[in-house]
Tab-separated table of C-alpha atoms in Angstrom:
chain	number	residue	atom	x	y	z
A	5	UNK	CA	2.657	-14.999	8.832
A	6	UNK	CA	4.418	-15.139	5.241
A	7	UNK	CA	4.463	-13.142	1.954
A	8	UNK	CA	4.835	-16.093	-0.716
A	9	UNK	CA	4.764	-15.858	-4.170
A	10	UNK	CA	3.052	-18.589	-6.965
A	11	UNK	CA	3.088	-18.271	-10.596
A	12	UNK	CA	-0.812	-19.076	-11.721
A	13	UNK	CA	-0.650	-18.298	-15.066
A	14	UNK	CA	2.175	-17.654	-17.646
A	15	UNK	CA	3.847	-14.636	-17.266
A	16	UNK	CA	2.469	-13.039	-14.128
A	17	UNK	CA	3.201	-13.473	-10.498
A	18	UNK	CA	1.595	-13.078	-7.283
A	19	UNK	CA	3.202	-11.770	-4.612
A	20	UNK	CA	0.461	-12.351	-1.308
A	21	UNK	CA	0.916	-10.876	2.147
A	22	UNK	CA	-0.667	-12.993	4.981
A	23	UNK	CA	0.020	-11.323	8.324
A	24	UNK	CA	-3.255	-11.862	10.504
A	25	UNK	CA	-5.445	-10.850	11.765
A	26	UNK	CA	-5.243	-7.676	9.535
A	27	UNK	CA	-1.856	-7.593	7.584
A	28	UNK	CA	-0.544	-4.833	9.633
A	29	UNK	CA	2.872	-5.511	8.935
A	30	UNK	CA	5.919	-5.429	11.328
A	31	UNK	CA	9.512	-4.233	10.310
A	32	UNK	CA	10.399	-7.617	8.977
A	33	UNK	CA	7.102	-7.870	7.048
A	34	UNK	CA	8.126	-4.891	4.792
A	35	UNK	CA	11.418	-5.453	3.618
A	36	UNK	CA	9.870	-9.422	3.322
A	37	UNK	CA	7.331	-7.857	0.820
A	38	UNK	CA	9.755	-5.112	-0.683
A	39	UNK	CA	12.276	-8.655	-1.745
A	40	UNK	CA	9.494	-10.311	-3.145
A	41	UNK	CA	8.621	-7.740	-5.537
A	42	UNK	CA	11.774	-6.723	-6.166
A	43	UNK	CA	12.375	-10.656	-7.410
A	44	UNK	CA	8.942	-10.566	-8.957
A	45	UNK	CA	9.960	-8.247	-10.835
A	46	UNK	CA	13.851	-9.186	-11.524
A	47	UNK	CA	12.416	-12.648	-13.330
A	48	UNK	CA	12.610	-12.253	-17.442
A	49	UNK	CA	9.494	-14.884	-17.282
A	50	UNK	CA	7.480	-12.436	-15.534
A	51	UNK	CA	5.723	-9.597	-17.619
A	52	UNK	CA	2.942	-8.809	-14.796
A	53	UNK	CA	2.924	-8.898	-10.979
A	54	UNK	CA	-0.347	-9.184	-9.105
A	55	UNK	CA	-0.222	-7.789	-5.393
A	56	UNK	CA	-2.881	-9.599	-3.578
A	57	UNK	CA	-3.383	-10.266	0.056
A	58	UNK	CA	-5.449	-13.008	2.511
A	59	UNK	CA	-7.737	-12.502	5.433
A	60	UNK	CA	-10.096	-9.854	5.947
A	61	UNK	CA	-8.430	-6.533	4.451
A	62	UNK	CA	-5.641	-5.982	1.994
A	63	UNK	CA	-3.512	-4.135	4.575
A	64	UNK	CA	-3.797	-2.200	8.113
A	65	UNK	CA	-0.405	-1.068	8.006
A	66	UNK	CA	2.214	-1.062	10.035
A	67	UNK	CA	2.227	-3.133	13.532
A	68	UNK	CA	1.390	-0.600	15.844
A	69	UNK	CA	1.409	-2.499	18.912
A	70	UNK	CA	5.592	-3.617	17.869
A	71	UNK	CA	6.235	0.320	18.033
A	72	UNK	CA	4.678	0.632	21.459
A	73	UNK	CA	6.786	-2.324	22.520
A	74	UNK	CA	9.996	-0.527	21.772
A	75	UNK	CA	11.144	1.689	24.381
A	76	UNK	CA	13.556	3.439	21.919
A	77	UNK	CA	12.793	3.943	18.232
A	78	UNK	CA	14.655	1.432	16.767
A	79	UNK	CA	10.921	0.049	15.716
A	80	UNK	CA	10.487	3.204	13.908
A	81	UNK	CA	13.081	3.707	11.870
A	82	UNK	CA	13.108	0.112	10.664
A	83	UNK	CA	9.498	0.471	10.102
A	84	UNK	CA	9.808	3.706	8.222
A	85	UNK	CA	12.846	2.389	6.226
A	86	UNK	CA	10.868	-0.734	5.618
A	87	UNK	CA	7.935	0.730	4.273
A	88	UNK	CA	9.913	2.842	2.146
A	89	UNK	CA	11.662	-0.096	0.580
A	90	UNK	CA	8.146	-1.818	-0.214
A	91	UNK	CA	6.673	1.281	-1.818
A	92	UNK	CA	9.482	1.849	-3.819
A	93	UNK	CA	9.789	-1.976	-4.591
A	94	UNK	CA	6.192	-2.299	-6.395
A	95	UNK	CA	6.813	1.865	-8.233
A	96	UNK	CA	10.204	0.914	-9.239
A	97	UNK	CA	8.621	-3.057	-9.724
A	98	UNK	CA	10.542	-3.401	-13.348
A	99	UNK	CA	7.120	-4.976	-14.665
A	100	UNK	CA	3.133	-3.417	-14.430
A	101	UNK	CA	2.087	-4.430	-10.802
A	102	UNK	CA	-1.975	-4.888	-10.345
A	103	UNK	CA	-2.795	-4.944	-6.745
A	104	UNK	CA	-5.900	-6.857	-5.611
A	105	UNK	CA	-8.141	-4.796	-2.939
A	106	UNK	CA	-10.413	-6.228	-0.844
A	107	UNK	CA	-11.450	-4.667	2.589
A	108	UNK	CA	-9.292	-2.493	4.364
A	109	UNK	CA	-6.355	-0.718	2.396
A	110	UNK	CA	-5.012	1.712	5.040
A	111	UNK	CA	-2.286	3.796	6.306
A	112	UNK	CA	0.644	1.518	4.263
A	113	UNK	CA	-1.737	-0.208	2.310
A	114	UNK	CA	-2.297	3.367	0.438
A	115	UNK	CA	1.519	3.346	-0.550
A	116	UNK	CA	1.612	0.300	-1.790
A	117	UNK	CA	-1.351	0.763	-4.108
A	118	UNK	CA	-0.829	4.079	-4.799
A	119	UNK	CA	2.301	3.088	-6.390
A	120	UNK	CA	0.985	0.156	-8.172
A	121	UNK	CA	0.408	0.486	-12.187
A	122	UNK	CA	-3.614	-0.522	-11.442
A	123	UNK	CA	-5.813	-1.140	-9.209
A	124	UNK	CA	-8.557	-3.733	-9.071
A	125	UNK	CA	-10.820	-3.716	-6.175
A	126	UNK	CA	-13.750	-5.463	-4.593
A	127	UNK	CA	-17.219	-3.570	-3.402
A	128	UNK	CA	-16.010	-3.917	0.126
A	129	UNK	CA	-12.822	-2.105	-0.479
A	130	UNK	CA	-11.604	1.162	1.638
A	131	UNK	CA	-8.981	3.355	1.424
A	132	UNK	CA	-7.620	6.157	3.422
A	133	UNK	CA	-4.715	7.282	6.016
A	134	UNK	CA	-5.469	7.124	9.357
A	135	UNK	CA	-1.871	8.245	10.450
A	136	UNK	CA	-3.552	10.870	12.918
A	137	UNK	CA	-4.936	8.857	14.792
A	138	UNK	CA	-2.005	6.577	14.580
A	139	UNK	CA	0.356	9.251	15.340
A	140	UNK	CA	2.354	9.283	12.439
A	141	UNK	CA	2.599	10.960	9.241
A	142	UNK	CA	2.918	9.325	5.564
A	143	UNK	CA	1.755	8.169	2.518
A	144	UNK	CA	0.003	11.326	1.343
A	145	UNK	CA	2.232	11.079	-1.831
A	146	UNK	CA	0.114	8.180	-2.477
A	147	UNK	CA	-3.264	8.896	-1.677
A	148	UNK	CA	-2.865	11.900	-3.853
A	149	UNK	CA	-2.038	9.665	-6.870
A	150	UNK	CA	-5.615	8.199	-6.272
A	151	UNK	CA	-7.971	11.059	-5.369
A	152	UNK	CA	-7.619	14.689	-5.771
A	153	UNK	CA	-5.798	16.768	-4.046
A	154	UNK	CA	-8.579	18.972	-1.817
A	155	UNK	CA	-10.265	15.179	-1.226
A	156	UNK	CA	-6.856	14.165	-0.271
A	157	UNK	CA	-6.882	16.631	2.145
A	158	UNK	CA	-10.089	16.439	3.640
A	159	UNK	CA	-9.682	12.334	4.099
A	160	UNK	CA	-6.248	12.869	5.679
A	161	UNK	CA	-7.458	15.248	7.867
A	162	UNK	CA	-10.416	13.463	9.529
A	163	UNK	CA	-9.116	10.048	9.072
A	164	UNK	CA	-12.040	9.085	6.894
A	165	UNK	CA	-12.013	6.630	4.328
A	166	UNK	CA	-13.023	6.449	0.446
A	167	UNK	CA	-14.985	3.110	-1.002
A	168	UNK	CA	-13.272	1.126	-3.969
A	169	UNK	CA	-16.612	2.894	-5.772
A	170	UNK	CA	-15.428	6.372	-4.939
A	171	UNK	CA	-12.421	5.755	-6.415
A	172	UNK	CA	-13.695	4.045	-9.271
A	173	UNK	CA	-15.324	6.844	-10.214
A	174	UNK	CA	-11.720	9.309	-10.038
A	175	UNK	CA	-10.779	6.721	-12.331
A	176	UNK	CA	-7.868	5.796	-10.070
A	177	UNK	CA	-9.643	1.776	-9.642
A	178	UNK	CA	-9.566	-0.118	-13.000
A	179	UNK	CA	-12.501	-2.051	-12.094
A	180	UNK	CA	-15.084	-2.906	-8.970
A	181	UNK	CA	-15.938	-6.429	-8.236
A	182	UNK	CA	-17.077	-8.744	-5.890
A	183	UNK	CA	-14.879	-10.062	-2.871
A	184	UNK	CA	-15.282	-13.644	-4.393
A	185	UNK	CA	-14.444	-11.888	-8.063
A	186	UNK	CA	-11.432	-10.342	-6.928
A	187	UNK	CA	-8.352	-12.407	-7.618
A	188	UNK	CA	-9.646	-13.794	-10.993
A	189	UNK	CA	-10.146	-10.019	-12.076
A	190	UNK	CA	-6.913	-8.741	-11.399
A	191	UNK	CA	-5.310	-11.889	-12.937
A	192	UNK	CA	-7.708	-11.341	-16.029
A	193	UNK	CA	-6.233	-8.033	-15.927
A	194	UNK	CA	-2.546	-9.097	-15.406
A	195	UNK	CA	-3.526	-11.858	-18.330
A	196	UNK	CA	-4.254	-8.624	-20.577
A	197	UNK	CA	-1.019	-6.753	-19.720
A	198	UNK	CA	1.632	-9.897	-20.018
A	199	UNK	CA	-0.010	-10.761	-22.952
A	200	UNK	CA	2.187	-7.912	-24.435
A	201	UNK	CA	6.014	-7.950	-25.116
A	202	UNK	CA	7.984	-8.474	-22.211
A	203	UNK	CA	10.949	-6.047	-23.355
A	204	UNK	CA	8.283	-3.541	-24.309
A	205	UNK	CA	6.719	-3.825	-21.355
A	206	UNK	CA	9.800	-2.879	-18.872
A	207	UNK	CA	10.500	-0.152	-21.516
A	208	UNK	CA	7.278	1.337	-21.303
A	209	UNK	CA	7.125	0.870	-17.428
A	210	UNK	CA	10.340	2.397	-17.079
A	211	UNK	CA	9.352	5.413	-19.715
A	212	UNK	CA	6.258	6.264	-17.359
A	213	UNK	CA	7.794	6.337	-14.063
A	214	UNK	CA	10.469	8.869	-15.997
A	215	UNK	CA	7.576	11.108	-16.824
A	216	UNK	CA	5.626	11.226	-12.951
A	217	UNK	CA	5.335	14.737	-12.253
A	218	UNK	CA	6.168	13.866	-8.329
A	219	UNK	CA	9.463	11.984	-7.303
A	220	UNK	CA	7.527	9.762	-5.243
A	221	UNK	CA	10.125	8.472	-3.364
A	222	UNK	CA	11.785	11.963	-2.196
A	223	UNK	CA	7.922	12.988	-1.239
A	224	UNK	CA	7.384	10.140	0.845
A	225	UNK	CA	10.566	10.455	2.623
A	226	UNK	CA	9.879	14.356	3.647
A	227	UNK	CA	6.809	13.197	4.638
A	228	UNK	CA	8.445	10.791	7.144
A	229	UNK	CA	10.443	13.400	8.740
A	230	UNK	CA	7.568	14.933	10.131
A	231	UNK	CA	6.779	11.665	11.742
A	232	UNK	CA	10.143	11.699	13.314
A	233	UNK	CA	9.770	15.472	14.691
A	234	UNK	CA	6.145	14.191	16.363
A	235	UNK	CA	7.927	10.920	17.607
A	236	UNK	CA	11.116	12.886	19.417
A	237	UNK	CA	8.231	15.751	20.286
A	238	UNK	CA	6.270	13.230	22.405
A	239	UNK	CA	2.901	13.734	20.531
A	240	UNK	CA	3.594	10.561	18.379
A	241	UNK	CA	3.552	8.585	21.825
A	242	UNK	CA	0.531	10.239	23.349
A	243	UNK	CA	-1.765	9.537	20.430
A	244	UNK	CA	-0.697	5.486	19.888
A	245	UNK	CA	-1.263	5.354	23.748
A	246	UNK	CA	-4.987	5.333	22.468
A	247	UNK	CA	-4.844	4.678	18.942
A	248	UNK	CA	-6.156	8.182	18.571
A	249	UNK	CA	-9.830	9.014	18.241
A	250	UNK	CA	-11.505	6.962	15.374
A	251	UNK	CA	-11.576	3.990	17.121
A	252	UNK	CA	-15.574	3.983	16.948
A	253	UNK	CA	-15.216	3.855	13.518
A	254	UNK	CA	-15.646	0.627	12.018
A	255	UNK	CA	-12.678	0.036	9.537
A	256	UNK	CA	-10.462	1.898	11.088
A	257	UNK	CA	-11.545	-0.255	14.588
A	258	UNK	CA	-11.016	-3.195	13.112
A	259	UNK	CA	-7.617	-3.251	11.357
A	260	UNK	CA	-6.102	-2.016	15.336
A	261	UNK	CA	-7.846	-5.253	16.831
C-alpha cells in the first residue's frame, strides 16, 4: 500500500496511489497523496503532473471499514481533514494535473478529479458519490465541476453513477480510451501541456484558479459539516452498519469489498 511517484518523461510526474483491493484510502493514505502532489508540484523540473492509480478502479474512497473500527471519531476527522488536504493539494497543485481514470472513481475519487486541470479516462470509467449510502456527505463541489448541476443532483441523490462517455460528452473528460490506452494518453496529454513554458505555465494555472466562480475549498468544507451533524446525530452510524442500500449495485459493490 504506497503512493510513489516516477518521472517517465521530461517534465511531468506521476504521482500513483496503490491501496488494494480498491484504493479506498485510510487517513494516512490522504495526507500520503496530498505530500506527493504538493512535492510534485513544488519541483521547478516539473511542468505537468499525471494522477494515475493501480488495481481495478482509480479510487473507492475513503476506508470505510477504519471508521467503523473507531469507537470515537478520531477516524473521521482525520479522514475529513485528510481528504481535504488531497483535494486541495492537486486544485492548488502549482502545475496542470491530468488524472488517469480507469474503473471506479467514487466518493473521494470525485474530489480529486474534479479538481484536477483534465481528465483522461478509459471506457470502463465511473463516476459518482455514493456518500448516502456511505453515510456521509461530500464532494458535491466536485461532481458539479464535471456534470451539471440538476444531473449533479439526481446522481447524488440515488447514488448512481455516470460512464467516462457521459462525461465525455459534458465535455468535462478530455478524451475516452481503452483501459490498456490509458496511461500513455494522459502522458501524451501531460507531453502536450509541459511542452509549454514552465513559468507560464504556473502563471496561467495560478490565473485560472483566481477566476473559479466557486471557492472550492470553503464549499467542500461546509459540505463536511453536514457529515459531522449526521455522525454526532447517529444516522452516519446506522447507514455504514450496512453500507447503505446500493450494495446490489455493481460498482458501488465492489469498491466496499
Amino acid at each position: 500500500m504506497s503512493v510513489s511517484t516516477s518521472r517517465p518523461r521530461p517534465g511531468v510526474t506521476v504521482v500513483t496511489v496503490d491501496f488494494p483491493p480498491v484504493n479506498a484510502l485510510p487517513v494516512r493514505g490522504w495526507y500520503a497523496l496530498a505530500d506527493a502532489v504538493r512535492s510534485a508540484g513544488r519541483d521547478p523540473e516539473t511542468r505537468c503532473v499525471v494522477l494515475a492509480a493501480e488495481g481495478r478502479g482509480f479510487n473507492a474512497g475513503v476506508d470505510i471499514k477504519e471508521l467503523q473500527r473507531d469507537p470515537g471519531h478520531d477516524a473521521l476527522i482525520g479522514v475529513n481533514h485528510g481528504c481535504a488536504a488531497a483535494f486541495a493539494a492537486v486544485y492548488d497543485c502549482e502545475v496542470p494535473v491530468v488524472a488517469a481514470v480507469g474503473g471506479f472513481c467514487l466518493g473521494g475519487g470525485v474530489g480529486l478529479v474534479g479538481n484536477a486541470d483534465a481528465i483522461v479516462a478509459a471506457d470502463d470509467a465511473v463516476f459518482g458519490l455514493p456518500e448516502l449510502d456511505r453515510g456521509a456527505l461530500g464532494a458535491a463541489t466536485h461532481l458539479a465541476r464535471l456534470v451539471p448541476q440538476h444531473l449533479m443532483r439526481a446522481l447524488y441523490y440515488t447514488s448512481r453513477t455516470a460512464t467516462a462517455h457521459e462525461l465525455h460528452a459534458h465535455g468535462s473528460v478530455w478524451r475516452v480510451v481503452p483501459r490498456d490506452e490509458l496511461l500513455g494518453s494522459a502522458l501524451e496529454l501531460a507531453d502536450e501541456i509541459a511542452a509549454k513554458d514552465g513559468t507560464l505555465l504556473r502563471l496561467a494555472k495560478a490565473a485560472l484558479n483566481g477566476i473559479d466562480p466557486v471557492d472550492v475549498r470553503r464549499s467542500y468544507r461546509f459540505e463536511q459539516g453536514f457529515t459531522f451533524e449526521a455522525n454526532l446525530g447517529g444516522v452516519a452510524d446506522r447507514v455504514r452498519a450496512g453500507f447503505g442500500t446500493s450494495e446490489a449495485k455493481a460498482t458501488t459493490k465492489e469498491a466496499q469489498e
